N, C-alpha and C. Protein backbone atom coordinates (compact mmCIF):
# COMPACT_ATOMS: atom_id res chain seq x y z
N MET A 1 2.79 2.53 2.25
CA MET A 1 2.15 1.38 2.67
C MET A 1 1.09 1.79 3.56
N GLY A 2 0.18 0.86 3.97
CA GLY A 2 -0.82 1.08 4.85
C GLY A 2 -2.04 0.15 4.72
N ASN A 3 -3.01 0.23 5.60
CA ASN A 3 -4.12 -0.63 5.62
C ASN A 3 -4.88 -0.42 4.19
N GLY A 4 -5.71 -1.42 3.83
CA GLY A 4 -6.65 -1.35 2.73
C GLY A 4 -7.57 -0.01 3.15
N GLY A 5 -7.79 0.69 2.06
CA GLY A 5 -8.74 1.94 2.06
C GLY A 5 -8.07 3.14 2.85
N SER A 6 -6.84 3.20 3.18
CA SER A 6 -6.11 4.19 3.77
C SER A 6 -5.79 5.37 2.89
N GLY A 7 -5.86 5.10 1.57
CA GLY A 7 -5.55 6.29 0.47
C GLY A 7 -4.20 6.20 -0.01
N LYS A 8 -3.70 5.05 -0.09
CA LYS A 8 -2.36 4.71 -0.77
C LYS A 8 -2.32 4.93 -2.44
N THR A 9 -3.43 4.45 -2.87
CA THR A 9 -3.43 4.55 -4.31
C THR A 9 -3.71 6.14 -4.68
N TRP A 10 -4.58 6.79 -3.97
CA TRP A 10 -4.78 8.09 -3.98
C TRP A 10 -3.80 8.96 -3.88
N LEU A 11 -2.83 8.84 -2.90
CA LEU A 11 -1.59 9.66 -2.58
C LEU A 11 -0.67 9.37 -3.81
N ALA A 12 -0.51 7.90 -4.12
CA ALA A 12 0.57 7.54 -5.16
C ALA A 12 0.18 8.21 -6.60
N LEU A 13 -1.08 8.23 -6.71
CA LEU A 13 -1.57 8.88 -8.22
C LEU A 13 -1.05 10.46 -8.15
N ARG A 14 -1.18 11.04 -6.98
CA ARG A 14 -0.95 12.62 -7.02
C ARG A 14 0.65 12.67 -6.98
N LEU A 15 1.35 11.90 -6.55
CA LEU A 15 2.81 12.10 -6.56
C LEU A 15 3.73 11.59 -7.57
N ALA A 16 3.22 10.31 -8.21
CA ALA A 16 4.09 9.58 -9.18
C ALA A 16 4.28 10.56 -10.64
N GLU A 17 3.22 11.02 -11.07
CA GLU A 17 3.24 11.67 -12.43
C GLU A 17 4.01 12.88 -12.20
N PRO A 18 3.66 13.89 -11.28
CA PRO A 18 4.54 15.10 -11.17
C PRO A 18 6.02 14.85 -11.03
N LEU A 19 6.39 13.67 -10.20
CA LEU A 19 7.76 13.37 -9.81
C LEU A 19 8.38 12.64 -10.99
N GLY A 20 7.66 12.20 -12.00
CA GLY A 20 8.26 11.38 -13.25
C GLY A 20 8.62 10.06 -12.83
N LEU A 21 7.90 9.45 -11.76
CA LEU A 21 7.99 8.16 -11.35
C LEU A 21 7.08 7.01 -11.99
N ARG A 22 7.58 5.93 -12.14
CA ARG A 22 6.76 4.76 -12.58
C ARG A 22 5.93 4.18 -11.37
N LEU A 23 4.65 4.16 -11.54
CA LEU A 23 3.77 3.99 -10.38
C LEU A 23 3.60 2.37 -10.54
N VAL A 24 3.74 1.57 -9.36
CA VAL A 24 3.43 0.22 -9.32
C VAL A 24 2.48 0.00 -8.20
N HIS A 25 1.48 -0.61 -8.61
CA HIS A 25 0.37 -1.01 -7.66
C HIS A 25 0.59 -2.42 -7.21
N LEU A 26 0.85 -2.71 -5.94
CA LEU A 26 1.33 -4.11 -5.62
C LEU A 26 0.04 -4.93 -5.73
N ASP A 27 -1.25 -4.41 -5.66
CA ASP A 27 -2.40 -5.20 -6.09
C ASP A 27 -2.12 -5.94 -7.40
N ASP A 28 -1.72 -5.16 -8.35
CA ASP A 28 -1.45 -5.55 -9.65
C ASP A 28 -0.41 -6.66 -9.73
N VAL A 29 0.53 -6.67 -8.99
CA VAL A 29 1.62 -7.58 -8.94
C VAL A 29 1.12 -8.93 -8.14
N HIS A 30 0.34 -8.70 -7.17
CA HIS A 30 0.08 -9.85 -6.26
C HIS A 30 -1.11 -10.75 -6.80
N TRP A 31 -2.13 -10.06 -7.51
CA TRP A 31 -3.37 -10.76 -7.94
C TRP A 31 -3.13 -11.26 -9.31
N GLU A 32 -3.82 -12.43 -9.75
CA GLU A 32 -3.90 -12.81 -11.15
C GLU A 32 -4.51 -11.57 -11.92
N PRO A 33 -4.14 -11.29 -13.15
CA PRO A 33 -4.76 -10.24 -13.96
C PRO A 33 -6.20 -10.45 -14.04
N GLY A 34 -7.15 -9.39 -13.70
CA GLY A 34 -8.58 -9.62 -13.93
C GLY A 34 -9.22 -10.59 -12.72
N ARG A 35 -8.34 -11.20 -11.95
CA ARG A 35 -8.99 -12.14 -11.13
C ARG A 35 -8.66 -11.92 -9.72
N TYR A 36 -9.20 -10.64 -9.05
CA TYR A 36 -9.00 -10.29 -7.80
C TYR A 36 -9.49 -11.55 -6.79
N GLY A 37 -8.63 -11.71 -5.79
CA GLY A 37 -8.80 -12.84 -4.92
C GLY A 37 -8.00 -14.00 -5.16
N ILE A 38 -7.40 -14.12 -6.36
CA ILE A 38 -6.58 -15.20 -6.92
C ILE A 38 -5.24 -14.88 -6.83
N ALA A 39 -4.35 -15.13 -5.77
CA ALA A 39 -3.08 -14.78 -5.67
C ALA A 39 -2.22 -15.39 -6.77
N ARG A 40 -1.19 -14.67 -7.30
CA ARG A 40 -0.19 -15.31 -8.10
C ARG A 40 0.82 -15.97 -7.27
N ASP A 41 1.61 -16.70 -7.99
CA ASP A 41 2.66 -17.71 -7.32
C ASP A 41 3.60 -16.74 -6.48
N ARG A 42 3.77 -17.07 -5.26
CA ARG A 42 4.65 -16.14 -4.22
C ARG A 42 5.97 -15.91 -4.84
N ALA A 43 6.77 -16.95 -5.42
CA ALA A 43 8.13 -16.83 -5.86
C ALA A 43 8.21 -15.82 -7.02
N VAL A 44 7.13 -16.03 -7.91
CA VAL A 44 6.89 -15.35 -9.09
C VAL A 44 6.79 -13.69 -8.70
N VAL A 45 6.02 -13.49 -7.74
CA VAL A 45 5.65 -12.04 -7.45
C VAL A 45 7.08 -11.67 -6.71
N HIS A 46 7.51 -12.21 -5.82
CA HIS A 46 8.90 -11.72 -5.32
C HIS A 46 9.84 -11.35 -6.20
N GLU A 47 10.04 -12.18 -7.28
CA GLU A 47 10.99 -11.94 -8.19
C GLU A 47 10.59 -10.66 -9.17
N ASP A 48 9.27 -10.53 -9.41
CA ASP A 48 8.73 -9.40 -10.10
C ASP A 48 9.15 -7.97 -9.17
N VAL A 49 8.82 -8.13 -7.88
CA VAL A 49 9.11 -7.01 -6.91
C VAL A 49 10.52 -6.58 -7.06
N ARG A 50 11.42 -7.69 -7.03
CA ARG A 50 12.85 -7.43 -7.00
C ARG A 50 13.25 -6.69 -8.26
N THR A 51 12.66 -7.06 -9.32
CA THR A 51 12.83 -6.51 -10.61
C THR A 51 12.48 -5.13 -10.56
N LEU A 52 11.27 -4.89 -10.23
CA LEU A 52 10.60 -3.63 -10.28
C LEU A 52 11.52 -2.71 -9.40
N ALA A 53 11.98 -2.99 -8.23
CA ALA A 53 12.72 -2.27 -7.19
C ALA A 53 14.02 -1.96 -7.91
N ALA A 54 14.49 -2.69 -8.81
CA ALA A 54 15.88 -2.49 -9.35
C ALA A 54 15.90 -1.38 -10.30
N GLY A 55 14.64 -1.16 -10.72
CA GLY A 55 14.39 0.07 -11.70
C GLY A 55 14.94 1.46 -11.36
N GLU A 56 15.10 2.49 -12.12
CA GLU A 56 15.68 3.64 -11.65
C GLU A 56 14.83 4.58 -10.93
N ALA A 57 13.51 4.70 -11.14
CA ALA A 57 12.77 5.61 -10.54
C ALA A 57 11.40 5.10 -10.38
N TRP A 58 10.87 4.88 -9.32
CA TRP A 58 9.50 4.24 -9.01
C TRP A 58 8.86 4.65 -7.90
N LEU A 59 7.55 4.50 -7.88
CA LEU A 59 6.85 4.55 -6.40
C LEU A 59 5.97 3.29 -6.47
N ILE A 60 6.17 2.62 -5.41
CA ILE A 60 5.38 1.42 -5.31
C ILE A 60 4.32 1.55 -4.10
N GLU A 61 3.15 1.27 -4.31
CA GLU A 61 2.27 1.48 -3.22
C GLU A 61 1.56 0.13 -2.95
N GLY A 62 1.16 -0.03 -1.77
CA GLY A 62 0.48 -1.34 -1.38
C GLY A 62 0.42 -1.58 0.06
N VAL A 63 -0.28 -2.56 0.39
CA VAL A 63 -0.50 -3.17 1.73
C VAL A 63 0.51 -4.20 2.07
N TYR A 64 1.07 -4.65 0.98
CA TYR A 64 1.86 -5.90 1.18
C TYR A 64 3.28 -5.76 1.92
N GLY A 65 3.44 -5.81 3.23
CA GLY A 65 4.59 -5.77 3.92
C GLY A 65 5.67 -6.60 3.33
N ARG A 66 5.22 -7.70 3.10
CA ARG A 66 6.50 -8.66 2.43
C ARG A 66 7.13 -8.10 1.36
N TYR A 67 6.27 -7.52 0.38
CA TYR A 67 6.85 -6.98 -0.75
C TYR A 67 7.49 -5.56 -0.58
N VAL A 68 6.98 -4.92 0.46
CA VAL A 68 7.55 -3.66 0.87
C VAL A 68 8.96 -3.93 1.17
N ASP A 69 9.34 -4.98 2.16
CA ASP A 69 10.48 -5.36 2.74
C ASP A 69 11.53 -5.75 1.58
N ILE A 70 11.01 -6.45 0.50
CA ILE A 70 11.91 -6.66 -0.60
C ILE A 70 12.40 -5.48 -1.22
N ALA A 71 11.55 -4.35 -1.48
CA ALA A 71 11.84 -3.14 -2.20
C ALA A 71 12.82 -2.27 -1.06
N LEU A 72 12.65 -2.50 0.10
CA LEU A 72 13.10 -1.49 1.20
C LEU A 72 14.71 -1.08 0.83
N PRO A 73 15.49 -2.14 0.47
CA PRO A 73 16.90 -1.60 0.22
C PRO A 73 17.07 -0.66 -0.66
N ARG A 74 16.24 -0.53 -1.77
CA ARG A 74 16.31 0.45 -2.74
C ARG A 74 15.24 1.58 -2.57
N THR A 75 14.62 1.82 -1.37
CA THR A 75 13.78 2.94 -1.14
C THR A 75 14.37 3.99 -0.59
N THR A 76 14.09 5.11 -1.29
CA THR A 76 14.61 6.39 -0.71
C THR A 76 13.79 7.03 0.21
N ALA A 77 12.40 6.84 0.09
CA ALA A 77 11.43 7.49 1.02
C ALA A 77 10.39 6.45 1.24
N LEU A 78 9.74 6.62 2.56
CA LEU A 78 8.76 5.57 2.86
C LEU A 78 7.49 6.34 3.49
N ILE A 79 6.36 6.20 2.88
CA ILE A 79 5.30 6.78 3.64
C ILE A 79 4.20 5.74 4.03
N TRP A 80 3.99 5.91 5.29
CA TRP A 80 2.92 4.91 5.92
C TRP A 80 1.68 5.87 6.33
N LEU A 81 0.58 5.40 5.49
CA LEU A 81 -0.66 5.95 5.88
C LEU A 81 -1.41 5.03 6.97
N ASP A 82 -1.23 5.69 8.30
CA ASP A 82 -1.74 4.83 9.40
C ASP A 82 -3.20 5.46 9.82
N LEU A 83 -4.20 5.43 9.07
CA LEU A 83 -5.62 5.82 9.57
C LEU A 83 -6.33 4.75 10.39
N SER A 84 -7.34 5.09 11.14
CA SER A 84 -8.02 4.34 11.89
C SER A 84 -8.68 3.22 11.01
N GLU A 85 -9.02 1.99 11.51
CA GLU A 85 -9.73 0.90 10.85
C GLU A 85 -10.98 1.63 10.50
N ASP A 86 -11.70 2.34 11.26
CA ASP A 86 -13.12 2.79 10.90
C ASP A 86 -13.08 3.72 9.80
N GLU A 87 -12.19 4.42 9.70
CA GLU A 87 -11.97 5.36 8.42
C GLU A 87 -11.59 4.68 7.22
N CYS A 88 -10.75 3.51 7.31
CA CYS A 88 -10.41 2.81 6.16
C CYS A 88 -11.64 2.06 5.74
N VAL A 89 -12.32 1.45 6.68
CA VAL A 89 -13.63 0.72 6.23
C VAL A 89 -14.63 1.63 5.53
N ALA A 90 -14.66 2.85 6.05
CA ALA A 90 -15.67 3.65 5.42
C ALA A 90 -15.15 4.02 4.03
N ASN A 91 -13.95 4.30 3.83
CA ASN A 91 -13.36 4.43 2.68
C ASN A 91 -13.58 3.23 1.47
N ILE A 92 -13.40 2.13 2.08
CA ILE A 92 -13.66 0.82 1.24
C ILE A 92 -15.14 0.89 0.89
N MET A 93 -16.02 1.03 1.94
CA MET A 93 -17.41 1.05 1.47
C MET A 93 -17.78 2.03 0.34
N ARG A 94 -17.28 3.24 0.56
CA ARG A 94 -17.37 4.40 -0.37
C ARG A 94 -17.02 3.89 -1.77
N ARG A 95 -15.89 3.24 -1.92
CA ARG A 95 -15.49 2.87 -3.28
C ARG A 95 -16.11 1.71 -3.81
N GLY A 96 -16.74 0.90 -2.86
CA GLY A 96 -17.41 -0.27 -3.42
C GLY A 96 -16.64 -1.35 -4.00
N ILE A 97 -17.29 -2.25 -4.52
CA ILE A 97 -16.74 -3.42 -5.33
C ILE A 97 -15.84 -2.94 -6.57
N GLN A 98 -14.74 -3.41 -6.70
CA GLN A 98 -13.88 -3.03 -7.63
C GLN A 98 -13.09 -4.23 -8.40
N GLY A 99 -12.78 -4.08 -9.53
CA GLY A 99 -11.67 -5.04 -10.27
C GLY A 99 -11.91 -6.59 -10.16
N GLY A 100 -13.10 -6.98 -10.44
CA GLY A 100 -13.25 -8.31 -10.51
C GLY A 100 -13.84 -8.89 -9.26
N GLU A 101 -14.04 -7.91 -8.23
CA GLU A 101 -14.36 -8.48 -6.86
C GLU A 101 -15.73 -9.20 -7.00
N SER A 102 -16.10 -10.16 -6.09
CA SER A 102 -17.35 -10.58 -5.86
C SER A 102 -17.85 -9.80 -4.50
N GLN A 103 -19.17 -10.02 -4.37
CA GLN A 103 -19.69 -9.55 -3.04
C GLN A 103 -19.13 -10.27 -1.89
N GLU A 104 -18.86 -11.60 -2.18
CA GLU A 104 -18.19 -12.31 -1.00
C GLU A 104 -16.72 -11.68 -0.80
N SER A 105 -15.97 -11.70 -1.87
CA SER A 105 -14.59 -11.17 -1.72
C SER A 105 -14.68 -9.70 -0.97
N PHE A 106 -15.51 -8.93 -1.45
CA PHE A 106 -15.59 -7.47 -0.85
C PHE A 106 -16.04 -7.54 0.68
N ASP A 107 -16.93 -8.44 1.08
CA ASP A 107 -17.18 -8.60 2.34
C ASP A 107 -15.88 -9.04 3.14
N GLY A 108 -15.21 -9.96 2.71
CA GLY A 108 -13.98 -10.42 3.36
C GLY A 108 -12.93 -9.31 3.41
N LEU A 109 -12.90 -8.41 2.32
CA LEU A 109 -11.99 -7.37 2.46
C LEU A 109 -12.32 -6.33 3.46
N VAL A 110 -13.55 -6.10 3.52
CA VAL A 110 -14.12 -5.28 4.59
C VAL A 110 -13.64 -5.75 6.04
N LYS A 111 -13.76 -7.07 6.34
CA LYS A 111 -13.56 -7.68 7.53
C LYS A 111 -12.12 -7.66 7.80
N TRP A 112 -11.25 -7.81 6.73
CA TRP A 112 -9.97 -8.02 6.83
C TRP A 112 -9.40 -6.53 7.30
N VAL A 113 -9.86 -5.46 6.59
CA VAL A 113 -9.43 -4.07 6.89
C VAL A 113 -9.87 -3.80 8.36
N SER A 114 -10.81 -4.28 8.80
CA SER A 114 -11.30 -3.90 10.20
C SER A 114 -10.46 -4.41 11.12
N GLU A 115 -9.59 -5.52 10.69
CA GLU A 115 -8.67 -6.37 11.73
C GLU A 115 -7.26 -5.87 11.55
N TYR A 116 -6.77 -4.88 11.06
CA TYR A 116 -5.60 -4.31 10.72
C TYR A 116 -4.60 -4.43 12.08
N ARG A 117 -5.21 -3.86 13.12
CA ARG A 117 -4.36 -3.74 14.33
C ARG A 117 -4.33 -5.06 15.12
N ILE A 118 -5.25 -5.89 14.82
CA ILE A 118 -5.39 -7.30 15.81
C ILE A 118 -4.63 -8.32 14.92
N ARG A 119 -4.44 -8.31 13.66
CA ARG A 119 -3.80 -9.28 12.88
C ARG A 119 -2.34 -9.70 13.39
N LYS A 120 -1.98 -10.84 13.70
CA LYS A 120 -0.63 -11.20 14.15
C LYS A 120 0.13 -11.96 13.04
N ASN A 121 1.43 -12.05 13.23
CA ASN A 121 2.22 -13.06 12.47
C ASN A 121 1.81 -12.90 10.84
N ASN A 122 1.53 -11.53 10.48
CA ASN A 122 0.96 -11.30 9.31
C ASN A 122 1.85 -9.94 8.76
N TRP A 123 2.34 -10.10 7.42
CA TRP A 123 3.20 -8.97 6.85
C TRP A 123 2.31 -7.92 6.62
N ASN A 124 0.89 -8.06 6.55
CA ASN A 124 0.12 -6.98 6.20
C ASN A 124 -0.69 -6.36 7.28
N SER A 125 -0.08 -6.31 8.56
CA SER A 125 -0.82 -5.82 9.72
C SER A 125 0.09 -4.61 10.10
N PHE A 126 -0.76 -3.95 11.08
CA PHE A 126 -0.13 -2.73 11.81
C PHE A 126 1.40 -3.20 12.28
N ASP A 127 1.24 -4.37 13.16
CA ASP A 127 2.62 -4.54 13.87
C ASP A 127 3.73 -4.62 12.79
N ALA A 128 3.58 -5.43 11.49
CA ALA A 128 4.42 -5.58 10.53
C ALA A 128 4.83 -4.19 9.84
N HIS A 129 3.78 -3.34 9.60
CA HIS A 129 4.23 -2.10 9.00
C HIS A 129 4.80 -1.18 10.08
N LEU A 130 4.54 -1.42 11.45
CA LEU A 130 5.28 -0.68 12.33
C LEU A 130 6.78 -1.05 12.34
N LYS A 131 7.05 -2.20 12.44
CA LYS A 131 8.50 -2.70 12.25
C LYS A 131 9.21 -2.14 11.05
N LEU A 132 8.58 -2.33 9.85
CA LEU A 132 9.23 -1.91 8.54
C LEU A 132 9.49 -0.40 8.72
N TYR A 133 8.47 0.29 9.16
CA TYR A 133 8.79 1.80 9.34
C TYR A 133 9.83 2.17 10.28
N GLU A 134 9.75 1.55 11.57
CA GLU A 134 10.99 1.79 12.50
C GLU A 134 12.21 1.39 11.88
N SER A 135 12.35 0.27 11.13
CA SER A 135 13.68 -0.08 10.72
C SER A 135 14.13 0.73 9.54
N PHE A 136 13.39 1.54 8.78
CA PHE A 136 13.79 2.28 7.77
C PHE A 136 14.50 3.41 8.21
N SER A 137 15.79 3.66 7.72
CA SER A 137 16.62 4.84 8.17
C SER A 137 16.33 5.94 7.01
N GLY A 138 15.93 5.94 6.02
CA GLY A 138 15.67 7.03 5.11
C GLY A 138 14.60 8.02 5.33
N GLN A 139 14.41 8.78 4.40
CA GLN A 139 13.27 9.79 4.67
C GLN A 139 12.00 9.08 4.70
N LYS A 140 11.07 9.35 5.82
CA LYS A 140 9.87 8.65 6.11
C LYS A 140 8.98 9.77 6.67
N ALA A 141 7.61 9.33 6.52
CA ALA A 141 6.65 9.93 7.11
C ALA A 141 5.33 9.10 7.48
N ARG A 142 4.99 9.15 8.69
CA ARG A 142 3.77 8.42 9.17
C ARG A 142 2.47 9.42 9.21
N LEU A 143 1.56 9.22 8.42
CA LEU A 143 0.39 10.18 8.22
C LEU A 143 -0.79 9.48 8.90
N THR A 144 -1.32 10.17 9.95
CA THR A 144 -2.51 9.51 10.60
C THR A 144 -3.95 10.04 10.29
N SER A 145 -3.96 11.00 9.40
CA SER A 145 -5.44 11.55 9.32
C SER A 145 -5.38 11.89 7.72
N ARG A 146 -6.61 12.10 7.17
CA ARG A 146 -6.91 12.59 5.84
C ARG A 146 -6.32 13.90 5.68
N ASP A 147 -6.41 14.76 6.52
CA ASP A 147 -5.91 16.01 6.54
C ASP A 147 -4.31 16.14 6.23
N GLU A 148 -3.65 15.27 7.15
CA GLU A 148 -2.26 15.04 7.08
C GLU A 148 -1.76 14.53 5.63
N ILE A 149 -2.59 13.70 5.17
CA ILE A 149 -2.35 13.15 3.82
C ILE A 149 -2.48 14.19 2.75
N ASP A 150 -3.29 14.86 2.85
CA ASP A 150 -3.89 15.88 1.88
C ASP A 150 -2.61 17.01 1.98
N ALA A 151 -2.35 17.34 3.14
CA ALA A 151 -1.19 18.36 3.48
C ALA A 151 0.14 17.95 2.94
N TYR A 152 0.53 16.60 3.00
CA TYR A 152 1.74 16.05 2.79
C TYR A 152 1.74 16.13 1.30
N ALA A 153 0.67 15.57 0.41
CA ALA A 153 0.65 15.68 -0.99
C ALA A 153 0.94 17.02 -1.33
N LYS A 154 0.26 18.07 -0.93
CA LYS A 154 0.33 19.50 -1.50
C LYS A 154 1.87 19.99 -1.14
N ASN A 155 2.46 19.80 0.11
CA ASN A 155 3.80 20.29 0.47
C ASN A 155 4.82 19.44 -0.20
N PHE A 156 4.60 18.21 -0.53
CA PHE A 156 5.65 17.28 -1.16
C PHE A 156 5.92 17.99 -2.69
N LEU A 157 4.68 18.29 -3.29
CA LEU A 157 4.93 18.65 -4.71
C LEU A 157 5.34 20.03 -4.75
N ARG A 158 5.43 21.00 -3.82
CA ARG A 158 5.72 22.23 -3.76
C ARG A 158 7.40 22.19 -3.47
N SER A 159 7.98 21.37 -2.74
CA SER A 159 9.23 21.27 -2.44
C SER A 159 10.09 20.78 -3.51
């Protein structure tokens, strides 16, 4: 889990296949197919996440703390990518508009990513991710730089 642009998908792609895990992108579960910015019905998404988490071997990545919370009881390892908002915004700007986004929704995403630490009462905030991380008793890692993320990916696959 982590803010938008923190590298969640990048890391997940490097870990899932070598480990033989099904990769689930929470963006694909949350948004209507091909319609970035139009959320699916929350109850349906919650049930989909429960079903996915009930599977045998998976790697779920995303910013959505509410969905992470649903999967947490079946989670064996939790990785929190906690990069600065400036770095996350720079990563978002580098990758540009994706997956059916409009310029307006992209601009909204950039603003939203920049507000990660100041969002309150929101499952997709720094505060919510911190609570999820602190409450998790299994194997966990909080990575705060691109170098730490790179090293984690390399070392994880060696072990």
